[in-house]
mmCIF file of C-alpha atoms in Angstrom:
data_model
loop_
_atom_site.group_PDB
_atom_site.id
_atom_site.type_symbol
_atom_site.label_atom_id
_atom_site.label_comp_id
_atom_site.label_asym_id
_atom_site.label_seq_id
_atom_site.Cartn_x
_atom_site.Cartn_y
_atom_site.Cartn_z
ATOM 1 C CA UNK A 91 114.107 9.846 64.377
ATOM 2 C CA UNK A 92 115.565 10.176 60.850
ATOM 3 C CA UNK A 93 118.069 12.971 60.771
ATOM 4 C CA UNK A 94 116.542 15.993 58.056
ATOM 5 C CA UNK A 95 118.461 16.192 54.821
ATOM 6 C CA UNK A 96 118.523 19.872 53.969
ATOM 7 C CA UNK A 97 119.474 20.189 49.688
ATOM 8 C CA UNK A 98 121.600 23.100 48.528
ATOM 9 C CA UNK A 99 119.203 25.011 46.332
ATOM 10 C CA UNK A 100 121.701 27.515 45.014
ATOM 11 C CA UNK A 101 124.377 27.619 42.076
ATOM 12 C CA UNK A 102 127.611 25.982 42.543
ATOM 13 C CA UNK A 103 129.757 28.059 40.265
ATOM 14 C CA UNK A 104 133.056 27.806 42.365
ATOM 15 C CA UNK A 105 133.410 23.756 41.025
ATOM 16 C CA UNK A 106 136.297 22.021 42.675
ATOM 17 C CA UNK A 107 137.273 25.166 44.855
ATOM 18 C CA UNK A 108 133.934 25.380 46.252
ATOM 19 C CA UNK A 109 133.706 21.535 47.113
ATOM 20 C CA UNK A 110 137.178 21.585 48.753
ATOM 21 C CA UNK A 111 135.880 24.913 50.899
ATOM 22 C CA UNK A 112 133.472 23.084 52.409
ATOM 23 C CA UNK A 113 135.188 19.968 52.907
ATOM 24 C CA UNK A 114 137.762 22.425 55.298
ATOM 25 C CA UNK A 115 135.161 23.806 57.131
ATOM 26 C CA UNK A 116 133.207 20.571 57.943
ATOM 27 C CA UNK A 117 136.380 19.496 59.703
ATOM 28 C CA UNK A 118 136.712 22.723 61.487
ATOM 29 C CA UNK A 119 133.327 22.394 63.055
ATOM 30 C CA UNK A 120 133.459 18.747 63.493
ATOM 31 C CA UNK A 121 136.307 19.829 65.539
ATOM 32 C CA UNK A 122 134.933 22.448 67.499
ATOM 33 C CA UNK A 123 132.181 19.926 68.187
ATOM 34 C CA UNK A 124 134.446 17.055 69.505
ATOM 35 C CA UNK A 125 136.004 19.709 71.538
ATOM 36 C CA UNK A 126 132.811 20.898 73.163
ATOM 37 C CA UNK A 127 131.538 17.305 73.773
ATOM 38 C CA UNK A 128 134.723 16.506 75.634
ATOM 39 C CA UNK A 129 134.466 19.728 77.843
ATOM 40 C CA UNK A 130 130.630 18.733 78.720
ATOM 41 C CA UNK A 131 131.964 15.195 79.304
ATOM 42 C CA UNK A 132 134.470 16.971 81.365
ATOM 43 C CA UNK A 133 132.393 19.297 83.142
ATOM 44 C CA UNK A 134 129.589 16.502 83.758
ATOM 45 C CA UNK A 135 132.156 14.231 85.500
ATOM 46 C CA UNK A 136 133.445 16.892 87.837
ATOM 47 C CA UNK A 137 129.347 17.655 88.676
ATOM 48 C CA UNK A 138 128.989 13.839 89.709
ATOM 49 C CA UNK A 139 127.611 12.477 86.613
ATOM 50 C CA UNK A 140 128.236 9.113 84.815
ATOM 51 C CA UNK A 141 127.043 8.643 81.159
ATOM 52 C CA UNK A 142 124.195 6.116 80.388
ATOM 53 C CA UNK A 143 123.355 4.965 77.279
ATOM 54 C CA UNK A 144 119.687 6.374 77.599
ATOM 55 C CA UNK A 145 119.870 9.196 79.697
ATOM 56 C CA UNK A 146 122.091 11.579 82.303
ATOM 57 C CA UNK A 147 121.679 10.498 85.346
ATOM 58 C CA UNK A 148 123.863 11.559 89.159
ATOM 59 C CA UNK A 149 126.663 9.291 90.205
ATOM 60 C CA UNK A 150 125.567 6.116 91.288
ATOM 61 C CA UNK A 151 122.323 5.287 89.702
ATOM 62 C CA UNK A 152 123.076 3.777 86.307
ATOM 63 C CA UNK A 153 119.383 2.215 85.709
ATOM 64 C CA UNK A 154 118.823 4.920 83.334
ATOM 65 C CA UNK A 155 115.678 5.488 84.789
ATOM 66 C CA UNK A 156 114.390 1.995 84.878
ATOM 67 C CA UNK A 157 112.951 0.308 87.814
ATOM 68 C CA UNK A 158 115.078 -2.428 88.948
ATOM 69 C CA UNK A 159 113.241 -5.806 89.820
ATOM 70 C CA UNK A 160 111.939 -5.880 94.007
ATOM 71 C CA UNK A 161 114.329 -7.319 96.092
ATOM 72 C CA UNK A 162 113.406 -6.552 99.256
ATOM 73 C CA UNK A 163 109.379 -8.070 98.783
ATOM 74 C CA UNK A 164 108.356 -9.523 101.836
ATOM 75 C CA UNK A 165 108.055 -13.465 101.451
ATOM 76 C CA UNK A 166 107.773 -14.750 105.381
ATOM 77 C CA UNK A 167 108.194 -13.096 108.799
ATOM 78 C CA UNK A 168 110.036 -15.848 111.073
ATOM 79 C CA UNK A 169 109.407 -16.147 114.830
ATOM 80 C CA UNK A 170 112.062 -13.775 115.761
ATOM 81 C CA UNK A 171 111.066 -11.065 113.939
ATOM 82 C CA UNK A 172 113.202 -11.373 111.118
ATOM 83 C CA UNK A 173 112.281 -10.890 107.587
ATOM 84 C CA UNK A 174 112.470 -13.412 104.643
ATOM 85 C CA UNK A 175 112.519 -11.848 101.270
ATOM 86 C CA UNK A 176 112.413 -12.695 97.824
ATOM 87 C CA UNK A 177 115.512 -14.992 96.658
ATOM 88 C CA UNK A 178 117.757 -14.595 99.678
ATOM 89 C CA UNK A 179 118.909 -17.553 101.844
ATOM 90 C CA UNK A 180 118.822 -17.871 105.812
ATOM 91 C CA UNK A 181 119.109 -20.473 108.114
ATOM 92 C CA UNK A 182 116.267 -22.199 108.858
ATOM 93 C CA UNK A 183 114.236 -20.288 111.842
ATOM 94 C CA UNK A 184 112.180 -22.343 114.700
ATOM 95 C CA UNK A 185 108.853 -21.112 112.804
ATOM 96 C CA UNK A 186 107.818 -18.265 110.481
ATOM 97 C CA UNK A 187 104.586 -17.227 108.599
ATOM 98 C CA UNK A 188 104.026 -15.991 104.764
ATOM 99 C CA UNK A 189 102.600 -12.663 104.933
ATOM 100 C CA UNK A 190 101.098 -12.055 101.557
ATOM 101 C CA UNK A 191 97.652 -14.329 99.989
ATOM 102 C CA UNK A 192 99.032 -16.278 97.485
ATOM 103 C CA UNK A 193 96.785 -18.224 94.880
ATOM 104 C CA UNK A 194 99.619 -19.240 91.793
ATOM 105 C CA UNK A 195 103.253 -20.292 92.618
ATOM 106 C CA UNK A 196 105.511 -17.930 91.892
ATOM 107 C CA UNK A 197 109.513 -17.193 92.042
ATOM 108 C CA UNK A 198 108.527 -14.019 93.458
ATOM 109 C CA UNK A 199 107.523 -16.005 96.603
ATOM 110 C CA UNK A 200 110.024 -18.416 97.534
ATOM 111 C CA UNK A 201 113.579 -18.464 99.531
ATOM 112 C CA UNK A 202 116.043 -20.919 100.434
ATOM 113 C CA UNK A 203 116.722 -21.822 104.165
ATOM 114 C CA UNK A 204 119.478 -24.376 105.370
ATOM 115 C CA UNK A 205 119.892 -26.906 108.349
ATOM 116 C CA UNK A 206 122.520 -27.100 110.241
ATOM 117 C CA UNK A 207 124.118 -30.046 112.873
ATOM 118 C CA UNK A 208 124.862 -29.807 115.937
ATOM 119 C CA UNK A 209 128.710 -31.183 115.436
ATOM 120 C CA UNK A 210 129.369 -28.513 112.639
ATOM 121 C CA UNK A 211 132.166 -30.805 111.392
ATOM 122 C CA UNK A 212 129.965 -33.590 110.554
ATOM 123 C CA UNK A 213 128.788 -32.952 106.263
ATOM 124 C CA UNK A 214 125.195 -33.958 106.467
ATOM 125 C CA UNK A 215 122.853 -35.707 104.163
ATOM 126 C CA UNK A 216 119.186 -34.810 104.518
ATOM 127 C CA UNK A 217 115.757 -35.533 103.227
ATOM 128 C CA UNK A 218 113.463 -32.985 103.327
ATOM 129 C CA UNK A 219 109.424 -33.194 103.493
ATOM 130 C CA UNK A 220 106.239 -31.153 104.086
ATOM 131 C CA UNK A 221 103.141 -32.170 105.777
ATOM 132 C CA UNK A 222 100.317 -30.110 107.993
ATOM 133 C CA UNK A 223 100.979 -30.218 111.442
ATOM 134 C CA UNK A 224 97.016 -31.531 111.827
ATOM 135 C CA UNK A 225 96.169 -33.511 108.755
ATOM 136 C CA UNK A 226 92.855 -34.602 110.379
ATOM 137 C CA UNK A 227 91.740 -31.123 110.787
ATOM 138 C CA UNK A 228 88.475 -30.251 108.643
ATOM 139 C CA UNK A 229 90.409 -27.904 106.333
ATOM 140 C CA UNK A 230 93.088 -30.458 105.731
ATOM 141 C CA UNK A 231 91.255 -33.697 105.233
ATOM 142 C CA UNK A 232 91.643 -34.824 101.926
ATOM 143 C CA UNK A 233 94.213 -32.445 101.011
ATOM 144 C CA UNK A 234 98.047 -32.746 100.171
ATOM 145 C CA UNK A 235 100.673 -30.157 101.797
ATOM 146 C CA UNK A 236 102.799 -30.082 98.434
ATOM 147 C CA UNK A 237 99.990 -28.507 97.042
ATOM 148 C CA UNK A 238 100.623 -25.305 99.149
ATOM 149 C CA UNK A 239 104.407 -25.488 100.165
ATOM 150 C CA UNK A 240 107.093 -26.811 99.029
ATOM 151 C CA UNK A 241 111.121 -27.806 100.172
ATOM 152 C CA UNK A 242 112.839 -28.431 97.310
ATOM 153 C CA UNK A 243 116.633 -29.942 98.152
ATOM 154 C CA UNK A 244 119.364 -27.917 96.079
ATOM 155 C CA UNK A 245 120.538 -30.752 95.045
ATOM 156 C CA UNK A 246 119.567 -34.268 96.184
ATOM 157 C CA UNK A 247 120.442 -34.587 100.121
ATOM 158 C CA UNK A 248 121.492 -31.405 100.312
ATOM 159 C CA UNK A 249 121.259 -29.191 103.550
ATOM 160 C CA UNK A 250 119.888 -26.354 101.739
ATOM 161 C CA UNK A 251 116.445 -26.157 100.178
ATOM 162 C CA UNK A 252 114.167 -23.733 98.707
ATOM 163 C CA UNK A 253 110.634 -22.863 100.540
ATOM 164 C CA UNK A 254 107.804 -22.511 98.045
ATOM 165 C CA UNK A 255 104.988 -20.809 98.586
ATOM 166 C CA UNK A 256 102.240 -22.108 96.128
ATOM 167 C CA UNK A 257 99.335 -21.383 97.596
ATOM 168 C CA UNK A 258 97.233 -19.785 100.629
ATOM 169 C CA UNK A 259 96.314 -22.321 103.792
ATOM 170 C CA UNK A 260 94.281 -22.745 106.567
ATOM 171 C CA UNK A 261 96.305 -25.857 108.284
ATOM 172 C CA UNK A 262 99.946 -24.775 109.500
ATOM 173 C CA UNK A 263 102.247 -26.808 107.849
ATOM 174 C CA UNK A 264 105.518 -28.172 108.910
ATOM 175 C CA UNK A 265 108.766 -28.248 107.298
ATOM 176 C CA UNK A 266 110.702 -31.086 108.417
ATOM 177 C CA UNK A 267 114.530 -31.936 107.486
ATOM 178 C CA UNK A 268 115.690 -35.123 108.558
ATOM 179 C CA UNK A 269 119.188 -36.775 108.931
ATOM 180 C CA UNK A 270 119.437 -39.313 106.227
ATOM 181 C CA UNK A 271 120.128 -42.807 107.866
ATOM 182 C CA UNK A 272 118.738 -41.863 111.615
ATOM 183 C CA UNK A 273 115.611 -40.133 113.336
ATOM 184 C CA UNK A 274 117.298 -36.785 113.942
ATOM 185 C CA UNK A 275 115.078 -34.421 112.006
ATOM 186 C CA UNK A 276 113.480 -30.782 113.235
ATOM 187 C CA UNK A 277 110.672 -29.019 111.559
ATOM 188 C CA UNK A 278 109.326 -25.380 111.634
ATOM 189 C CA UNK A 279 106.026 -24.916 111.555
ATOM 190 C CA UNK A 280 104.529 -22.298 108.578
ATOM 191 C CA UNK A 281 101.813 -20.165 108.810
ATOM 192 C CA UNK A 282 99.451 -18.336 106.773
ATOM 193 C CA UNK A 283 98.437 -14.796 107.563
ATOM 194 C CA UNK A 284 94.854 -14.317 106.706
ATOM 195 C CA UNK A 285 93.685 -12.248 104.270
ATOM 196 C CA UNK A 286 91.433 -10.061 106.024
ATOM 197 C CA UNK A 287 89.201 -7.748 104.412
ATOM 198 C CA UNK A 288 87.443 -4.331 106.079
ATOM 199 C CA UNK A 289 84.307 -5.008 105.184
ATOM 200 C CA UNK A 290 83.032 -1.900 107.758
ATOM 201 C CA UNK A 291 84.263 1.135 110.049
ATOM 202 C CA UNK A 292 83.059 3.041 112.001
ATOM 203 C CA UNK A 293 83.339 6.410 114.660
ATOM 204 C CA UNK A 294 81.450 6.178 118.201
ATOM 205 C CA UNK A 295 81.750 10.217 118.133
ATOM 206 C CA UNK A 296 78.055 11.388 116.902
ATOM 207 C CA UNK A 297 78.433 14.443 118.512
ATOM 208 C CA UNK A 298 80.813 17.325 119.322
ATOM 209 C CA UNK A 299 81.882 16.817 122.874
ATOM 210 C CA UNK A 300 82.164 12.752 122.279
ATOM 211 C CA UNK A 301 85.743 11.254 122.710
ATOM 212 C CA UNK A 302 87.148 10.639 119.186
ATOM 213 C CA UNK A 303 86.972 6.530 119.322
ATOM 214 C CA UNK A 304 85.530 4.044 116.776
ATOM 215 C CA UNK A 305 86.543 0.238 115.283
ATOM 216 C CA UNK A 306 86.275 -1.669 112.144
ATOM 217 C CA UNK A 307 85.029 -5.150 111.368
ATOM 218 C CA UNK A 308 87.199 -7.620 108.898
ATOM 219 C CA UNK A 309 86.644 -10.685 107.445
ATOM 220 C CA UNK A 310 88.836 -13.377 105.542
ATOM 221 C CA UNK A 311 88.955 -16.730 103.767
ATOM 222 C CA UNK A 312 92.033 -18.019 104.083
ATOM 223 C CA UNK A 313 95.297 -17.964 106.395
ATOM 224 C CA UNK A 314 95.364 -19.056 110.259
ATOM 225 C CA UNK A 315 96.898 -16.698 112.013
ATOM 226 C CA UNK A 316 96.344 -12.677 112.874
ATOM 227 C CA UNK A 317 98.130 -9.931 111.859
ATOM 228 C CA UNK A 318 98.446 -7.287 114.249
ATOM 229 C CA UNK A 319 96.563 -3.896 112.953
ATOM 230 C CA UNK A 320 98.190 -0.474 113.591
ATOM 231 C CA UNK A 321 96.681 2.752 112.686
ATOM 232 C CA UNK A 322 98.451 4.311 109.610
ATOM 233 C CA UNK A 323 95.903 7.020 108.905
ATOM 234 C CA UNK A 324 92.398 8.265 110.608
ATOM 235 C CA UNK A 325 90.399 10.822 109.823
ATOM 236 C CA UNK A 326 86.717 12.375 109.280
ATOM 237 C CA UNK A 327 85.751 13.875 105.409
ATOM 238 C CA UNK A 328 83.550 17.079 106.199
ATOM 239 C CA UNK A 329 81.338 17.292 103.034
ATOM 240 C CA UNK A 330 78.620 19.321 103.332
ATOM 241 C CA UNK A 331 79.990 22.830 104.274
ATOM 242 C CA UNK A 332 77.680 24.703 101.930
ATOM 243 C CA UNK A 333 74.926 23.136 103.820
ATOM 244 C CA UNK A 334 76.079 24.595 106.782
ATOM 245 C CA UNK A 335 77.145 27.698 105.151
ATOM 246 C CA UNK A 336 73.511 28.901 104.108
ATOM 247 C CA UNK A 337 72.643 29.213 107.880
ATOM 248 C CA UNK A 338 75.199 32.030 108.477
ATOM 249 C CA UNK A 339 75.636 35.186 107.560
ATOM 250 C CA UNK A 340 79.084 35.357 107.629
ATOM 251 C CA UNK A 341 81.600 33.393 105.909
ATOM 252 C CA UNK A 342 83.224 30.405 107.120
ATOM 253 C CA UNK A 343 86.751 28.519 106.380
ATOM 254 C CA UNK A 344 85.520 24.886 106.674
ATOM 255 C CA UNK A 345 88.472 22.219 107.545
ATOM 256 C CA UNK A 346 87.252 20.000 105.108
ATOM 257 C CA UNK A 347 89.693 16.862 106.444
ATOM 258 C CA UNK A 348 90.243 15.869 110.282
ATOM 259 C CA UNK A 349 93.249 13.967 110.766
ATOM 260 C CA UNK A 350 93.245 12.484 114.136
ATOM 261 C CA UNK A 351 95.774 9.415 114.758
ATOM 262 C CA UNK A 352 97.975 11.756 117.400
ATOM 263 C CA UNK A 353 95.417 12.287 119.472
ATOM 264 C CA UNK A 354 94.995 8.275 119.747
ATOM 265 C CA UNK A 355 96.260 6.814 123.020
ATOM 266 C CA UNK A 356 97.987 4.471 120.865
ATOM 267 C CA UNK A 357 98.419 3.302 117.151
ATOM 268 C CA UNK A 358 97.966 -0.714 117.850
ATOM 269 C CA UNK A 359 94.300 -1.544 117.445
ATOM 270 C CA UNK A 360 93.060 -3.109 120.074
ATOM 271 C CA UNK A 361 91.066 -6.621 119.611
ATOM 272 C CA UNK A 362 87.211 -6.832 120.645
ATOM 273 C CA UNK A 363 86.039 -9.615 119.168
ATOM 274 C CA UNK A 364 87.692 -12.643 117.529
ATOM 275 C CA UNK A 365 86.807 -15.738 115.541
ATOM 276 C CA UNK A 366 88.401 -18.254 112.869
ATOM 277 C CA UNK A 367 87.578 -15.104 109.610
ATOM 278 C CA UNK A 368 86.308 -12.385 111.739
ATOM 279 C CA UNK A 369 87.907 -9.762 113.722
ATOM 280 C CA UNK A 370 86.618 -6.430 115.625
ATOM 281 C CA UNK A 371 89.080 -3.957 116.772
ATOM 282 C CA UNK A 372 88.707 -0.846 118.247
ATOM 283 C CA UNK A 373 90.852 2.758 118.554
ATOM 284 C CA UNK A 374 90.422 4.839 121.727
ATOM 285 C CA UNK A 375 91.108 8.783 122.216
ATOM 286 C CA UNK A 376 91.682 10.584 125.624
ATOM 287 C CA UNK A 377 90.227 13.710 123.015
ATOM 288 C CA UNK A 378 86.655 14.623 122.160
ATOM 289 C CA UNK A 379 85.345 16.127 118.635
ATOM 290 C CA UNK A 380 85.086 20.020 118.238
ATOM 291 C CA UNK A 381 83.699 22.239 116.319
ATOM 292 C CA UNK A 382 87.900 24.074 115.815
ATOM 293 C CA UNK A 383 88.159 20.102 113.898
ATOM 294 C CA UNK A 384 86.229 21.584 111.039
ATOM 295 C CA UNK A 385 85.903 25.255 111.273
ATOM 296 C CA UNK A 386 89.316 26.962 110.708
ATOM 297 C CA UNK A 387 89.755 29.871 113.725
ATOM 298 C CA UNK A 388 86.422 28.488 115.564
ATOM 299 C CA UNK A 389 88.193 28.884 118.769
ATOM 300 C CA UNK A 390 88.607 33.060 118.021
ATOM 301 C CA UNK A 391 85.078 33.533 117.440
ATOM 302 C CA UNK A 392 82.807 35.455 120.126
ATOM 303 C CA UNK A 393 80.150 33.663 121.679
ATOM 304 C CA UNK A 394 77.799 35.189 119.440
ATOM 305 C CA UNK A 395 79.355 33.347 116.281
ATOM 306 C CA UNK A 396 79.847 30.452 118.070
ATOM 307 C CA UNK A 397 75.859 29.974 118.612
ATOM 308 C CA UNK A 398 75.338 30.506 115.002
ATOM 309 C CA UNK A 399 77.704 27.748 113.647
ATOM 310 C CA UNK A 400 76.060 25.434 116.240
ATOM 311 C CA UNK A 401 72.803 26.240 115.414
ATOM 312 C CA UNK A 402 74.052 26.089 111.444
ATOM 313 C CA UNK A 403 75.773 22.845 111.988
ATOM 314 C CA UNK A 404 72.527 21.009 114.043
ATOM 315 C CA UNK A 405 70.192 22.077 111.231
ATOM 316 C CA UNK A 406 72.335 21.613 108.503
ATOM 317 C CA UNK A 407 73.368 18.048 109.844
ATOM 318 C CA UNK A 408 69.392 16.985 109.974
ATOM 319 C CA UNK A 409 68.928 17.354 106.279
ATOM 320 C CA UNK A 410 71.710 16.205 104.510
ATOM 321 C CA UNK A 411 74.304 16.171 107.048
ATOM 322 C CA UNK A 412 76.528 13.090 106.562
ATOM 323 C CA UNK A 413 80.482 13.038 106.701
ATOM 324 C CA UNK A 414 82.784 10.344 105.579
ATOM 325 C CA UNK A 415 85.204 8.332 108.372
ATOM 326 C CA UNK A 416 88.075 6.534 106.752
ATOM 327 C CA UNK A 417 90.383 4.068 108.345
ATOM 328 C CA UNK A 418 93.800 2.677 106.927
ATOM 329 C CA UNK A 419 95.348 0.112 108.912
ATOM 330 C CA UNK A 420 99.304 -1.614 108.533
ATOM 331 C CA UNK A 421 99.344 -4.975 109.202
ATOM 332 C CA UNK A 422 102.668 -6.247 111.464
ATOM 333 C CA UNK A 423 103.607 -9.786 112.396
ATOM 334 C CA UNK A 424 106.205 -10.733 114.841
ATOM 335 C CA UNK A 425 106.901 -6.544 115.352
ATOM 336 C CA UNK A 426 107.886 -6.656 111.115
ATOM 337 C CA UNK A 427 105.948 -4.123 108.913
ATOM 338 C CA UNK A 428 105.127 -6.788 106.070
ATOM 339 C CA UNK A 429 103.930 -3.457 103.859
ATOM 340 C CA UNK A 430 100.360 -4.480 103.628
ATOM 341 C CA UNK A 431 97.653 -2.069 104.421
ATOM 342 C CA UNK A 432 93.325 -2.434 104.682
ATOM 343 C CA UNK A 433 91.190 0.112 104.707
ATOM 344 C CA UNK A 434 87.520 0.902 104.221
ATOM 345 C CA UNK A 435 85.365 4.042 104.660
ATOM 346 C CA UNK A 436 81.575 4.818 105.445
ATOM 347 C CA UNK A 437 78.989 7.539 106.015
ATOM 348 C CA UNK A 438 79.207 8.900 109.169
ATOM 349 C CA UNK A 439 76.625 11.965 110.939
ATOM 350 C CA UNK A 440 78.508 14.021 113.381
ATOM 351 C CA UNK A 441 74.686 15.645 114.587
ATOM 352 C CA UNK A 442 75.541 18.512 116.714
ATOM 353 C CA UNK A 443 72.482 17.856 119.066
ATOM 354 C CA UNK A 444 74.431 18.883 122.143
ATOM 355 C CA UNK A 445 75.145 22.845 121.430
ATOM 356 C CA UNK A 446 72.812 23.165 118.326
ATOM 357 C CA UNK A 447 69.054 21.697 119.548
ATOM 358 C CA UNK A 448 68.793 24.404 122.136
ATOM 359 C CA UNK A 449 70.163 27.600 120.396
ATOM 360 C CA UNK A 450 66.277 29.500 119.456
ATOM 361 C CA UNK A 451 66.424 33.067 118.333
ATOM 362 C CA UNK A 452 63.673 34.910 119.599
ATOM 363 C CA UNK A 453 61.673 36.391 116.736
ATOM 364 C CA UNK A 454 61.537 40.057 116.594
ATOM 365 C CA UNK A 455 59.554 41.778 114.440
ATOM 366 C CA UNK A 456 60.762 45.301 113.963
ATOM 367 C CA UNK A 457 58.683 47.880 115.389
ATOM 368 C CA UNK A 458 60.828 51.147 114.030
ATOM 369 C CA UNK A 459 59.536 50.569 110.656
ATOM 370 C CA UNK A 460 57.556 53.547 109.111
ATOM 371 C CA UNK A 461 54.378 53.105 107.080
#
């Protein structure tokens, strides 16, 4: 922004005397400005701070508040459990799978890995190649591994190469490097995690007093291996309160969000049904669904106020009484986190049959009323 240019609107009678005035005390507050710049300087330093060009910032971070490029993205999880990421360089493992659906190449998704010899004094030359370990397989009939990976030599024989992802698969393919001049050559084998979808989920509790346990359904595309699904988050929307509220005549706190993954027995899905690009798992609870879940202080109430939010909650629930269940999942291969996540949620009617169907008032009509 352009500095304002205040004018001097008033008489200069003092000429030369004037001028030279102000010239002094320019340089006296130009000094007394350098001064206090150097004390802040000072002062900063001693706090921990370093000086960017676009902004203050603590000791350490000199970004300037701009987000440095991902290293640490999540290319490949090999067989022992060790991650390959973006642009780094490892030996080459006995196997490994890319973790992330890929349909463009991109630098984002490659690494370099390197062969080694057994006589480590021996400097190798190697070829390296790429083909699917079943080329006669329906999905790879007709089709060309370079198309989805790639092992591109450093330079030409070299022992190091970079592994290209290009794009998704549904044949493993090998990655072979071979001893120039002899049959000596090993491969590891590259998967594809599929890209499974939620596409449903679902809670087997219908009713307070049913053990908190439901499954989803996914689907893919691409990819030929599974991920293993652990429960990041679980829980039960309560959304129609006021529904429930115009049955009472008192006022109730409702609880409007049920988190439940700590009362799961445990946070790794467990696998119900499986097929090429469909998979049904399943979470289990030792815990049932109550009433405390969604009504704050339920458990203090008298038995008196108890029967009224069950019979609130039954009649409430059979006009408009659905709820939402959501599941997010974190997908894991070889033990690794890769950072992806699915999720998906759905109506779901908690009914209150159990304490609400039977809870009838008898009708009174009052008999001490005067005429």
């Amino acid at each position: 922004m352009a500095k304002r240019k205040y004018q001097n609107r008033g008489n200069n009678r003092g000429g030369g005397t004037a001028a030279k005035s102000k010239h002094t005390g320019a340089k006296v507050i130009a000094g007394l400005a350098i001064l206090l710049a150097v004390a802040y300087v000072i002062t900063s330093l001693a706090l921990g701070m370093v000086w960017n060009p676009l902004k203050w910032v603590k000791g350490g971070d000199v970004t300037g508040g701009q987000e440095e490029p991902n290293k640490t993205e999540i290319v490949a999880v090999s067989s022992d459990g060790k991650k390959l990421l973006t642009n780094n360089s490892y030996a080459m493992p006995q196997a490994m799978a890319f973790v992330q659906k890929q349909s463009t190449y991109s630098k984002s998704k490659e690494f370099t890995v390197t062969a080694t010899l057994s006589n480590e004094y021996i400097n190798g030359v190697f070829d390296w190649a790429v083909s699917f370990v079943n080329p006669s397989s329906a999905w790879a009939t007709g089709k060309v591994a370079d198309y989805y990976v790639q092992a591109t030599p450093t330079t030409d024989g070299s022992a190091t190469a970079t592994i290209k992802y290009i794009s998704s698969f549904n044949e493993p393919i090998n990655v072979t490097a071979t001893l120039r001049g002899t049959d000596k050559s090993d491969s590891c084998q590259i998967d594809c995690l599929k890209d499974l979808e939620m596409v449903s989920v679902w809670s087997d509790s219908n009713d307070f007093g049913d053990r908190l346990e439901g499954g989803c359904e996914l689907e893919s595309t691409t990819g030929t291996i599974f991920a293993q699904y652990r429960v990041q988050d679980v829980h039960i929307y309560f959304d129609f309160s006021d529904d429930v509220q115009k049955y009472l005549k008192f006022e109730i706190n409702p609880i409007y969000n049920y988190h439940f993954k700590d009362e799961l027995v445990s946070e790794i899905m467990g696998v119900e049904e499986q097929s090429d690009n469909r998979l049904q798992l399943s979470y289990f609870s030792e815990s049932k669904l109550t009433y405390s879940a969604f009504i704050e202080n339920f458990d203090a109430f008298d038995d008196a106020h108890k029967e009224a939010v069950y019979y609130a909650w039954y009649h409430a629930a059979k006009e408009t009484g659905y709820m939402m269940i959501y599941l997010n999942l974190s997908l894991y291969v070889n033990g690794v986190d890769t950072g992806l996540v699915v999720n998906h949620e759905e109506r779901h009617r908690v009914s209150g049959v159990l304490y609400g169907k039977d809870v009838q008032p008898n009708v009174t009509l009052n008999q001490n009323v005067i005429f």
